Structure formats: structure tokens, C-alpha cells
């Protein structure tokens, strides 16, 4: 069971090595990187390439680790008991399995994605240590232990918004997805826009990397944003010449696909003003 990338996802050699190492070690793969570098999509592509189902658990700031195991609806049970409902006799009717339970109970091996774990409370990763380590957990309401029938491939993503606990990191295989260089980005674009003209692609990516490297930029545009930008360039049938700086504006054509806050737009407006003043 080896991951070698796919036709719709450009995986670098070191990323493929990381995925396969985590599978061999039977440890969660912790993937970090800038937003928009394909961390979430990696889990989907690994599942597709290996022919496995995927279970996705998208983490929010309010998510608790317990929700991944199960939730017990005591309020509904109390209400049903007051109404004399027959189903109240079986506590299992009020237990909702979480994503880990689904992965553990699956009939075959699955890929379990725990997406953006750094959004949750700092204790969230620690609260999952034992369950991810032992691949089992205890249901107090029923007195049963849920064990993984087939050990899932666990892929955990993080945008590096907060540090993760050392105890959690020790149990993971770690990989940082570096931002693609020009050659890798061209391969990524070719997957999404096959046959794109080389001159337009080179001009667009040259402009894109210039923007990313501009000092003082608050939010650097990501891979997903450059793909959106290229889609617009193709829809508007712009030429490489249209993308060159004309001296009157430092803002690229259709810059709303790349620059996502007013501070960065003002930064490029100031750069254009200073360039004109120096003439």
C-alpha cells in the first residue's frame, strides 16, 4: 500500500515519502503548511489513490475531543422518559457516534482526516492522545470498549496558528509542505489548466512570485488563489503583455483574486505612487 501521487494532485518526492512512512509506522501523519497548499486535499488524494473511503472531521474553535468519540444526549433521554417513550430503556438510542468511532467501526481500512487541529483549544490534541495511540476508547454510558477493527490511516492538518503539545507531536510523523517553487507550481497549474500557453503561464507566475516576495505583505497569496487568478486570466483572454507592470499601477490585473485585505492593496498603491514620484 504505497502512495505515489495521482493525476489530479502533484505530490513532491518528500511528501510521498512522508505519507508512506506514516502508513508503515502506523502513526498519524501531521501535515503543516501555509493555508491553500493542499493539506486537506492530500488526505482525499491519499484515500483515492489507495482505494480507501475517507472520513473527514473538520475542527472548529468550539470542537471538543469528546465529539470525535461520541456524544450522549441526556436531555432527549430525560424528555422521552417524561413522555413515557419505550426507547428510553436503551441508552444506546441516545448516543451519537463521532468520527473516530466511525473510523474504528468501519468494515475496512479508511483514511481519517482531522482537519485544522490547531483551531481547537490547546488541550484538544492531548485529549486524543490515548485514543489515537491505542486505537480504542471506553463508552461510560454503556460500559463497552470501542476498538478499531482496522487501523485507519490518520492524517492531521495544521495551519500553524498555535503550537501543538510535545506529547502529541511525539506520536506523529511530521511533514511540512513547503510552498511550491516555480517548476512545481507549473506542474500544479498544468493539472488544472492543461494546455495553458507557456508564455502566459510564465508571465503570470513571475508576477505572482513577485507579489508573494513583496516586503510588508500581510497575507501572501496561496496556491489555491493563484489557480483562481489564472482561471480569471483565461476567462478574460488576457495576454502576457497585459500582466506586465505599466508604471502607473503596481496592482496586478484582477488583483482581488490574490490580495485579500485592504492593507495589502494600499501597500501596492503606495509602491506605485513612490515609483511615479521617482521618475
PDB file of C-alpha atoms in Angstrom:
ATOM      1  CA  UNK A   1       0.000   0.000   0.000  1.00  0.00           C
ATOM      2  CA  UNK A   2       2.113   2.862  -1.369  1.00  0.00           C
ATOM      3  CA  UNK A   3       1.089   6.435  -2.187  1.00  0.00           C
ATOM      4  CA  UNK A   4       2.706   7.701  -5.386  1.00  0.00           C
ATOM      5  CA  UNK A   5       0.591  10.778  -6.056  1.00  0.00           C
ATOM      6  CA  UNK A   6      -2.229  10.976  -8.572  1.00  0.00           C
ATOM      7  CA  UNK A   7      -3.113  12.509 -11.904  1.00  0.00           C
ATOM      8  CA  UNK A   8      -5.001  15.326 -10.182  1.00  0.00           C
ATOM      9  CA  UNK A   9      -2.579  16.032  -7.317  1.00  0.00           C
ATOM     10  CA  UNK A  10       1.101  16.941  -7.694  1.00  0.00           C
ATOM     11  CA  UNK A  11       2.945  15.362  -4.762  1.00  0.00           C
ATOM     12  CA  UNK A  12       6.640  16.049  -4.247  1.00  0.00           C
ATOM     13  CA  UNK A  13       9.024  13.183  -3.531  1.00  0.00           C
ATOM     14  CA  UNK A  14       9.428  14.130   0.136  1.00  0.00           C
ATOM     15  CA  UNK A  15       5.648  14.314   0.613  1.00  0.00           C
ATOM     16  CA  UNK A  16       5.160  10.828  -0.836  1.00  0.00           C
ATOM     17  CA  UNK A  17       7.929   9.533   1.455  1.00  0.00           C
ATOM     18  CA  UNK A  18       6.197  11.132   4.473  1.00  0.00           C
ATOM     19  CA  UNK A  19       2.815   9.586   3.651  1.00  0.00           C
ATOM     20  CA  UNK A  20       4.280   6.119   3.172  1.00  0.00           C
ATOM     21  CA  UNK A  21       6.431   6.390   6.300  1.00  0.00           C
ATOM     22  CA  UNK A  22       3.373   7.264   8.408  1.00  0.00           C
ATOM     23  CA  UNK A  23       1.459   4.316   6.919  1.00  0.00           C
ATOM     24  CA  UNK A  24       4.360   1.938   7.638  1.00  0.00           C
ATOM     25  CA  UNK A  25       4.803   3.199  11.205  1.00  0.00           C
ATOM     26  CA  UNK A  26       1.035   3.210  11.770  1.00  0.00           C
ATOM     27  CA  UNK A  27       1.289   6.690  13.217  1.00  0.00           C
ATOM     28  CA  UNK A  28      -0.768   9.794  12.424  1.00  0.00           C
ATOM     29  CA  UNK A  29       0.722  11.983   9.702  1.00  0.00           C
ATOM     30  CA  UNK A  30       0.806  15.601  10.905  1.00  0.00           C
ATOM     31  CA  UNK A  31       0.918  17.942   7.908  1.00  0.00           C
ATOM     32  CA  UNK A  32       1.673  21.631   8.342  1.00  0.00           C
ATOM     33  CA  UNK A  33       1.995  24.404   5.804  1.00  0.00           C
ATOM     34  CA  UNK A  34       0.541  27.696   4.652  1.00  0.00           C
ATOM     35  CA  UNK A  35      -3.225  27.800   4.074  1.00  0.00           C
ATOM     36  CA  UNK A  36      -4.005  26.827   0.497  1.00  0.00           C
ATOM     37  CA  UNK A  37      -1.062  24.474  -0.040  1.00  0.00           C
ATOM     38  CA  UNK A  38      -3.231  21.367  -0.428  1.00  0.00           C
ATOM     39  CA  UNK A  39      -3.081  19.817   3.046  1.00  0.00           C
ATOM     40  CA  UNK A  40      -6.765  18.863   3.185  1.00  0.00           C
ATOM     41  CA  UNK A  41      -6.756  17.720  -0.421  1.00  0.00           C
ATOM     42  CA  UNK A  42      -3.781  15.469   0.348  1.00  0.00           C
ATOM     43  CA  UNK A  43      -5.927  13.258   2.596  1.00  0.00           C
ATOM     44  CA  UNK A  44      -8.584  12.956  -0.117  1.00  0.00           C
ATOM     45  CA  UNK A  45      -5.990  12.094  -2.742  1.00  0.00           C
ATOM     46  CA  UNK A  46      -4.324   9.509  -0.489  1.00  0.00           C
ATOM     47  CA  UNK A  47      -7.729   7.872   0.023  1.00  0.00           C
ATOM     48  CA  UNK A  48      -8.490   7.927  -3.711  1.00  0.00           C
ATOM     49  CA  UNK A  49      -5.044   6.638  -4.711  1.00  0.00           C
ATOM     50  CA  UNK A  50      -5.171   3.757  -2.202  1.00  0.00           C
ATOM     51  CA  UNK A  51      -8.809   2.963  -2.951  1.00  0.00           C
ATOM     52  CA  UNK A  52      -9.976   3.669   0.604  1.00  0.00           C
ATOM     53  CA  UNK A  53     -13.033   5.502   1.970  1.00  0.00           C
ATOM     54  CA  UNK A  54     -12.352   8.792   3.747  1.00  0.00           C
ATOM     55  CA  UNK A  55     -13.926  10.123   6.934  1.00  0.00           C
ATOM     56  CA  UNK A  56     -13.437  13.869   7.420  1.00  0.00           C
ATOM     57  CA  UNK A  57     -13.516  15.622  10.793  1.00  0.00           C
ATOM     58  CA  UNK A  58     -13.268  19.383  10.295  1.00  0.00           C
ATOM     59  CA  UNK A  59     -12.242  21.089  13.524  1.00  0.00           C
ATOM     60  CA  UNK A  60     -13.692  24.411  14.702  1.00  0.00           C
ATOM     61  CA  UNK A  61     -12.772  26.625  17.647  1.00  0.00           C
ATOM     62  CA  UNK A  62     -15.658  25.126  19.631  1.00  0.00           C
ATOM     63  CA  UNK A  63     -14.898  21.479  18.810  1.00  0.00           C
ATOM     64  CA  UNK A  64     -14.166  19.176  21.762  1.00  0.00           C
ATOM     65  CA  UNK A  65     -12.241  15.929  21.553  1.00  0.00           C
ATOM     66  CA  UNK A  66     -15.165  14.037  23.059  1.00  0.00           C
ATOM     67  CA  UNK A  67     -17.247  14.856  19.969  1.00  0.00           C
ATOM     68  CA  UNK A  68     -14.870  12.751  17.908  1.00  0.00           C
ATOM     69  CA  UNK A  69     -15.616   9.747  20.114  1.00  0.00           C
ATOM     70  CA  UNK A  70     -19.355  10.112  20.785  1.00  0.00           C
ATOM     71  CA  UNK A  71     -21.979  12.435  22.234  1.00  0.00           C
ATOM     72  CA  UNK A  72     -24.584  11.413  24.791  1.00  0.00           C
ATOM     73  CA  UNK A  73     -27.898  13.266  24.507  1.00  0.00           C
ATOM     74  CA  UNK A  74     -29.045  13.213  28.136  1.00  0.00           C
ATOM     75  CA  UNK A  75     -31.605  15.978  27.524  1.00  0.00           C
ATOM     76  CA  UNK A  76     -33.500  13.955  24.889  1.00  0.00           C
ATOM     77  CA  UNK A  77     -33.470  10.901  27.121  1.00  0.00           C
ATOM     78  CA  UNK A  78     -34.897  12.885  30.031  1.00  0.00           C
ATOM     79  CA  UNK A  79     -37.617  14.324  27.797  1.00  0.00           C
ATOM     80  CA  UNK A  80     -38.505  10.891  26.427  1.00  0.00           C
ATOM     81  CA  UNK A  81     -38.655   9.432  29.938  1.00  0.00           C
ATOM     82  CA  UNK A  82     -41.156  12.129  30.916  1.00  0.00           C
ATOM     83  CA  UNK A  83     -43.255  11.232  27.863  1.00  0.00           C
ATOM     84  CA  UNK A  84     -43.084   7.520  28.660  1.00  0.00           C
ATOM     85  CA  UNK A  85     -41.251   6.608  25.450  1.00  0.00           C
ATOM     86  CA  UNK A  86     -40.259   2.945  25.158  1.00  0.00           C
ATOM     87  CA  UNK A  87     -36.894   3.760  23.532  1.00  0.00           C
ATOM     88  CA  UNK A  88     -35.679   5.364  26.777  1.00  0.00           C
ATOM     89  CA  UNK A  89     -34.913   1.886  28.133  1.00  0.00           C
ATOM     90  CA  UNK A  90     -31.874   1.538  25.840  1.00  0.00           C
ATOM     91  CA  UNK A  91     -29.234   4.212  26.426  1.00  0.00           C
ATOM     92  CA  UNK A  92     -27.709   3.411  23.011  1.00  0.00           C
ATOM     93  CA  UNK A  93     -30.602   5.276  21.409  1.00  0.00           C
ATOM     94  CA  UNK A  94     -29.135   8.499  22.801  1.00  0.00           C
ATOM     95  CA  UNK A  95     -25.504   8.002  21.860  1.00  0.00           C
ATOM     96  CA  UNK A  96     -24.295   9.569  18.608  1.00  0.00           C
ATOM     97  CA  UNK A  97     -21.003   8.087  17.317  1.00  0.00           C
ATOM     98  CA  UNK A  98     -18.293  10.592  16.382  1.00  0.00           C
ATOM     99  CA  UNK A  99     -15.821  10.498  13.515  1.00  0.00           C
ATOM    100  CA  UNK A 100     -13.274   8.368  15.407  1.00  0.00           C
ATOM    101  CA  UNK A 101     -15.976   5.868  16.285  1.00  0.00           C
ATOM    102  CA  UNK A 102     -16.991   5.735  12.596  1.00  0.00           C
ATOM    103  CA  UNK A 103     -13.371   5.109  11.575  1.00  0.00           C
ATOM    104  CA  UNK A 104     -12.858   2.443  14.260  1.00  0.00           C
ATOM    105  CA  UNK A 105     -16.095   0.644  13.406  1.00  0.00           C
ATOM    106  CA  UNK A 106     -15.602   0.686   9.621  1.00  0.00           C
ATOM    107  CA  UNK A 107     -15.690  -2.673   7.852  1.00  0.00           C
ATOM    108  CA  UNK A 108     -12.395  -1.923   6.091  1.00  0.00           C
ATOM    109  CA  UNK A 109      -9.384   0.360   6.469  1.00  0.00           C
ATOM    110  CA  UNK A 110     -10.242   4.051   5.987  1.00  0.00           C
ATOM    111  CA  UNK A 111      -8.435   7.370   5.835  1.00  0.00           C
ATOM    112  CA  UNK A 112      -9.372   9.584   8.790  1.00  0.00           C
ATOM    113  CA  UNK A 113      -8.785  13.299   8.213  1.00  0.00           C
ATOM    114  CA  UNK A 114      -8.600  15.525  11.296  1.00  0.00           C
ATOM    115  CA  UNK A 115      -8.559  18.905   9.586  1.00  0.00           C
ATOM    116  CA  UNK A 116      -7.078  22.102  11.091  1.00  0.00           C
ATOM    117  CA  UNK A 117      -6.444  20.702  14.557  1.00  0.00           C
ATOM    118  CA  UNK A 118      -4.838  23.981  15.630  1.00  0.00           C
ATOM    119  CA  UNK A 119      -8.229  25.728  15.528  1.00  0.00           C
ATOM    120  CA  UNK A 120      -9.365  23.925  18.669  1.00  0.00           C
ATOM    121  CA  UNK A 121      -8.470  24.502  22.301  1.00  0.00           C
ATOM    122  CA  UNK A 122      -4.843  23.762  23.266  1.00  0.00           C
ATOM    123  CA  UNK A 123      -5.978  20.694  25.252  1.00  0.00           C
ATOM    124  CA  UNK A 124      -7.730  19.162  22.245  1.00  0.00           C
ATOM    125  CA  UNK A 125      -4.680  17.235  20.915  1.00  0.00           C
ATOM    126  CA  UNK A 126      -3.796  15.924  24.389  1.00  0.00           C
ATOM    127  CA  UNK A 127      -7.361  14.707  24.876  1.00  0.00           C
ATOM    128  CA  UNK A 128      -6.973  12.444  21.829  1.00  0.00           C
ATOM    129  CA  UNK A 129      -3.562  11.005  22.706  1.00  0.00           C
ATOM    130  CA  UNK A 130      -4.724   7.723  24.189  1.00  0.00           C
ATOM    131  CA  UNK A 131      -7.421   7.082  21.601  1.00  0.00           C
ATOM    132  CA  UNK A 132      -5.065   7.628  18.651  1.00  0.00           C
ATOM    133  CA  UNK A 133      -2.302   5.638  20.370  1.00  0.00           C
ATOM    134  CA  UNK A 134      -4.313   2.606  21.486  1.00  0.00           C
ATOM    135  CA  UNK A 135      -6.955   2.822  18.783  1.00  0.00           C
ATOM    136  CA  UNK A 136      -9.707   2.291  21.350  1.00  0.00           C
ATOM    137  CA  UNK A 137     -11.884   4.198  23.807  1.00  0.00           C
ATOM    138  CA  UNK A 138     -14.405   3.457  26.547  1.00  0.00           C
ATOM    139  CA  UNK A 139     -18.107   4.369  26.416  1.00  0.00           C
ATOM    140  CA  UNK A 140     -19.080   5.054  30.025  1.00  0.00           C
ATOM    141  CA  UNK A 141     -22.838   5.071  29.444  1.00  0.00           C
ATOM    142  CA  UNK A 142     -22.889   1.520  28.022  1.00  0.00           C
ATOM    143  CA  UNK A 143     -19.740   0.096  29.625  1.00  0.00           C
ATOM    144  CA  UNK A 144     -18.332  -1.050  26.282  1.00  0.00           C
ATOM    145  CA  UNK A 145     -14.921  -0.513  24.705  1.00  0.00           C
ATOM    146  CA  UNK A 146     -14.819   0.528  21.056  1.00  0.00           C
ATOM    147  CA  UNK A 147     -11.714  -0.856  19.337  1.00  0.00           C
ATOM    148  CA  UNK A 148     -10.556  -0.198  15.792  1.00  0.00           C
ATOM    149  CA  UNK A 149     -11.447  -3.172  13.587  1.00  0.00           C
ATOM    150  CA  UNK A 150      -8.889  -1.933  11.040  1.00  0.00           C
ATOM    151  CA  UNK A 151      -6.310   0.689  11.995  1.00  0.00           C
ATOM    152  CA  UNK A 152      -7.169   3.824   9.983  1.00  0.00           C
ATOM    153  CA  UNK A 153      -4.625   5.965   8.172  1.00  0.00           C
ATOM    154  CA  UNK A 154      -4.835   9.186  10.191  1.00  0.00           C
ATOM    155  CA  UNK A 155      -3.887  12.477   8.511  1.00  0.00           C
ATOM    156  CA  UNK A 156      -3.928  15.595  10.688  1.00  0.00           C
ATOM    157  CA  UNK A 157      -3.554  19.088   9.236  1.00  0.00           C
ATOM    158  CA  UNK A 158      -2.469  22.300  10.935  1.00  0.00           C
ATOM    159  CA  UNK A 159      -2.071  25.873   9.701  1.00  0.00           C
ATOM    160  CA  UNK A 160       0.439  26.556  12.487  1.00  0.00           C
ATOM    161  CA  UNK A 161      -1.890  29.006  14.229  1.00  0.00           C
ATOM    162  CA  UNK A 162      -0.794  27.644  17.606  1.00  0.00           C
ATOM    163  CA  UNK A 163       1.847  25.272  18.935  1.00  0.00           C
ATOM    164  CA  UNK A 164       0.844  21.663  19.475  1.00  0.00           C
ATOM    165  CA  UNK A 165       1.834  19.795  22.685  1.00  0.00           C
ATOM    166  CA  UNK A 166       5.124  17.877  22.660  1.00  0.00           C
ATOM    167  CA  UNK A 167       3.419  14.680  23.843  1.00  0.00           C
ATOM    168  CA  UNK A 168       1.142  14.842  20.814  1.00  0.00           C
ATOM    169  CA  UNK A 169       3.992  15.603  18.395  1.00  0.00           C
ATOM    170  CA  UNK A 170       5.964  12.590  19.628  1.00  0.00           C
ATOM    171  CA  UNK A 171       3.196  10.301  18.427  1.00  0.00           C
ATOM    172  CA  UNK A 172       3.036  11.733  14.916  1.00  0.00           C
ATOM    173  CA  UNK A 173       5.124  11.558  11.769  1.00  0.00           C
ATOM    174  CA  UNK A 174       5.625  15.183  10.763  1.00  0.00           C
ATOM    175  CA  UNK A 175       5.810  16.804   7.348  1.00  0.00           C
ATOM    176  CA  UNK A 176       5.867  20.485   6.393  1.00  0.00           C
ATOM    177  CA  UNK A 177       4.545  21.247   2.908  1.00  0.00           C
ATOM    178  CA  UNK A 178       6.821  23.967   1.585  1.00  0.00           C
ATOM    179  CA  UNK A 179       5.337  26.495  -0.771  1.00  0.00           C
ATOM    180  CA  UNK A 180       5.835  25.216  -4.335  1.00  0.00           C
ATOM    181  CA  UNK A 181       8.721  26.587  -6.355  1.00  0.00           C
ATOM    182  CA  UNK A 182       8.159  27.814  -9.902  1.00  0.00           C
ATOM    183  CA  UNK A 183       8.669  24.427 -11.582  1.00  0.00           C
ATOM    184  CA  UNK A 184       6.371  22.590  -9.146  1.00  0.00           C
ATOM    185  CA  UNK A 185       3.758  25.324  -9.481  1.00  0.00           C
ATOM    186  CA  UNK A 186       3.828  24.941 -13.266  1.00  0.00           C
ATOM    187  CA  UNK A 187       3.107  21.219 -12.844  1.00  0.00           C
ATOM    188  CA  UNK A 188       0.217  22.030 -10.488  1.00  0.00           C
ATOM    189  CA  UNK A 189      -1.229  24.558 -12.942  1.00  0.00           C
ATOM    190  CA  UNK A 190      -0.907  22.081 -15.821  1.00  0.00           C
ATOM    191  CA  UNK A 191      -3.102  19.630 -13.889  1.00  0.00           C
ATOM    192  CA  UNK A 192      -5.850  22.237 -13.532  1.00  0.00           C
ATOM    193  CA  UNK A 193      -5.411  24.029 -16.877  1.00  0.00           C
ATOM    194  CA  UNK A 194      -3.944  21.530 -19.347  1.00  0.00           C
ATOM    195  CA  UNK A 195      -2.559  23.158 -22.451  1.00  0.00           C
ATOM    196  CA  UNK A 196      -2.221  26.658 -20.975  1.00  0.00           C
ATOM    197  CA  UNK A 197       0.139  28.744 -23.112  1.00  0.00           C
ATOM    198  CA  UNK A 198       3.688  28.746 -21.771  1.00  0.00           C
ATOM    199  CA  UNK A 199       4.171  32.494 -22.283  1.00  0.00           C
ATOM    200  CA  UNK A 200       1.044  33.383 -20.289  1.00  0.00           C
ATOM    201  CA  UNK A 201       1.882  30.897 -17.561  1.00  0.00           C
ATOM    202  CA  UNK A 202       5.433  32.179 -17.180  1.00  0.00           C
ATOM    203  CA  UNK A 203       4.320  35.825 -17.128  1.00  0.00           C
ATOM    204  CA  UNK A 204       1.552  35.105 -14.594  1.00  0.00           C
ATOM    205  CA  UNK A 205       3.714  33.061 -12.242  1.00  0.00           C
ATOM    206  CA  UNK A 206       6.579  35.553 -12.438  1.00  0.00           C
ATOM    207  CA  UNK A 207       4.144  38.286 -11.399  1.00  0.00           C
ATOM    208  CA  UNK A 208       2.650  36.031  -8.720  1.00  0.00           C
ATOM    209  CA  UNK A 209       6.007  35.282  -7.084  1.00  0.00           C
ATOM    210  CA  UNK A 210       6.943  38.975  -7.217  1.00  0.00           C
ATOM    211  CA  UNK A 211       3.774  39.727  -5.254  1.00  0.00           C
ATOM    212  CA  UNK A 212       4.493  36.981  -2.699  1.00  0.00           C
ATOM    213  CA  UNK A 213       8.009  38.333  -2.113  1.00  0.00           C
ATOM    214  CA  UNK A 214       6.904  41.955  -1.665  1.00  0.00           C
ATOM    215  CA  UNK A 215       8.177  43.179   1.751  1.00  0.00           C
ATOM    216  CA  UNK A 216       5.406  44.179   4.141  1.00  0.00           C
ATOM    217  CA  UNK A 217       2.727  41.944   2.614  1.00  0.00           C
ATOM    218  CA  UNK A 218       0.266  40.915   5.328  1.00  0.00           C
ATOM    219  CA  UNK A 219      -1.171  37.828   3.606  1.00  0.00           C
ATOM    220  CA  UNK A 220       0.778  36.101   0.878  1.00  0.00           C
ATOM    221  CA  UNK A 221      -1.423  34.639  -1.864  1.00  0.00           C
ATOM    222  CA  UNK A 222      -1.607  30.838  -1.832  1.00  0.00           C
ATOM    223  CA  UNK A 223      -1.686  28.063  -4.423  1.00  0.00           C
ATOM    224  CA  UNK A 224      -5.476  27.992  -4.479  1.00  0.00           C
ATOM    225  CA  UNK A 225      -5.554  31.749  -5.047  1.00  0.00           C
ATOM    226  CA  UNK A 226      -3.136  31.692  -7.975  1.00  0.00           C
ATOM    227  CA  UNK A 227      -5.320  28.990  -9.566  1.00  0.00           C
ATOM    228  CA  UNK A 228      -8.357  31.254  -9.160  1.00  0.00           C
ATOM    229  CA  UNK A 229      -6.385  34.132 -10.683  1.00  0.00           C
ATOM    230  CA  UNK A 230      -5.291  32.060 -13.668  1.00  0.00           C
ATOM    231  CA  UNK A 231      -8.874  30.952 -14.241  1.00  0.00           C
ATOM    232  CA  UNK A 232      -9.887  34.613 -14.456  1.00  0.00           C
ATOM    233  CA  UNK A 233      -6.963  35.476 -16.747  1.00  0.00           C
ATOM    234  CA  UNK A 234      -8.026  32.727 -19.121  1.00  0.00           C
ATOM    235  CA  UNK A 235     -11.699  33.737 -18.951  1.00  0.00           C
ATOM    236  CA  UNK A 236     -10.786  37.339 -19.780  1.00  0.00           C
ATOM    237  CA  UNK A 237      -8.401  36.134 -22.524  1.00  0.00           C
ATOM    238  CA  UNK A 238      -5.569  38.318 -21.207  1.00  0.00           C
ATOM    239  CA  UNK A 239      -2.140  38.174 -22.827  1.00  0.00           C
ATOM    240  CA  UNK A 240       1.320  38.109 -21.215  1.00  0.00           C
ATOM    241  CA  UNK A 241       1.660  41.795 -22.114  1.00  0.00           C
ATOM    242  CA  UNK A 242      -1.450  42.574 -20.043  1.00  0.00           C
ATOM    243  CA  UNK A 243       0.331  41.277 -16.950  1.00  0.00           C
ATOM    244  CA  UNK A 244       3.408  43.457 -17.207  1.00  0.00           C
ATOM    245  CA  UNK A 245       3.785  46.466 -14.971  1.00  0.00           C
ATOM    246  CA  UNK A 246       2.930  49.646 -16.817  1.00  0.00           C
ATOM    247  CA  UNK A 247       4.360  52.075 -14.265  1.00  0.00           C
ATOM    248  CA  UNK A 248       1.007  53.596 -13.366  1.00  0.00           C
ATOM    249  CA  UNK A 249      -0.118  50.798 -11.041  1.00  0.00           C
ATOM    250  CA  UNK A 250       1.706  48.134  -9.052  1.00  0.00           C
ATOM    251  CA  UNK A 251      -1.537  46.206  -8.690  1.00  0.00           C
ATOM    252  CA  UNK A 252      -1.865  43.177 -10.966  1.00  0.00           C
ATOM    253  CA  UNK A 253      -4.867  42.686 -13.214  1.00  0.00           C
ATOM    254  CA  UNK A 254      -7.822  41.168 -11.332  1.00  0.00           C
ATOM    255  CA  UNK A 255      -5.872  41.554  -8.099  1.00  0.00           C
ATOM    256  CA  UNK A 256      -8.926  40.697  -5.975  1.00  0.00           C
ATOM    257  CA  UNK A 257      -8.164  37.020  -6.534  1.00  0.00           C
ATOM    258  CA  UNK A 258      -4.698  37.442  -4.980  1.00  0.00           C
ATOM    259  CA  UNK A 259      -4.878  40.260  -2.439  1.00  0.00           C
ATOM    260  CA  UNK A 260      -7.457  39.660   0.270  1.00  0.00           C
ATOM    261  CA  UNK A 261      -7.252  42.702   2.554  1.00  0.00           C
ATOM    262  CA  UNK A 262      -7.154  46.461   2.181  1.00  0.00           C
ATOM    263  CA  UNK A 263      -3.715  46.805   3.806  1.00  0.00           C
ATOM    264  CA  UNK A 264      -2.070  44.817   1.007  1.00  0.00           C
ATOM    265  CA  UNK A 265      -3.989  46.721  -1.686  1.00  0.00           C
ATOM    266  CA  UNK A 266      -2.851  50.021  -0.126  1.00  0.00           C
ATOM    267  CA  UNK A 267       0.712  48.697   0.020  1.00  0.00           C
ATOM    268  CA  UNK A 268       0.804  48.203  -3.750  1.00  0.00           C
ATOM    269  CA  UNK A 269      -0.859  51.562  -4.321  1.00  0.00           C
ATOM    270  CA  UNK A 270       1.875  53.225  -2.247  1.00  0.00           C
ATOM    271  CA  UNK A 271       4.569  51.368  -4.179  1.00  0.00           C
ATOM    272  CA  UNK A 272       3.104  52.652  -7.453  1.00  0.00           C
ATOM    273  CA  UNK A 273       2.939  56.209  -6.063  1.00  0.00           C
ATOM    274  CA  UNK A 274       6.590  56.096  -4.978  1.00  0.00           C
ATOM    275  CA  UNK A 275       7.644  54.663  -8.362  1.00  0.00           C
ATOM    276  CA  UNK A 276       5.895  57.540 -10.165  1.00  0.00           C
ATOM    277  CA  UNK A 277       7.424  60.125  -7.790  1.00  0.00           C
ATOM    278  CA  UNK A 278      10.929  58.905  -8.567  1.00  0.00           C
ATOM    279  CA  UNK A 279      10.510  59.497 -12.275  1.00  0.00           C
TER     280      UNK A 279
END
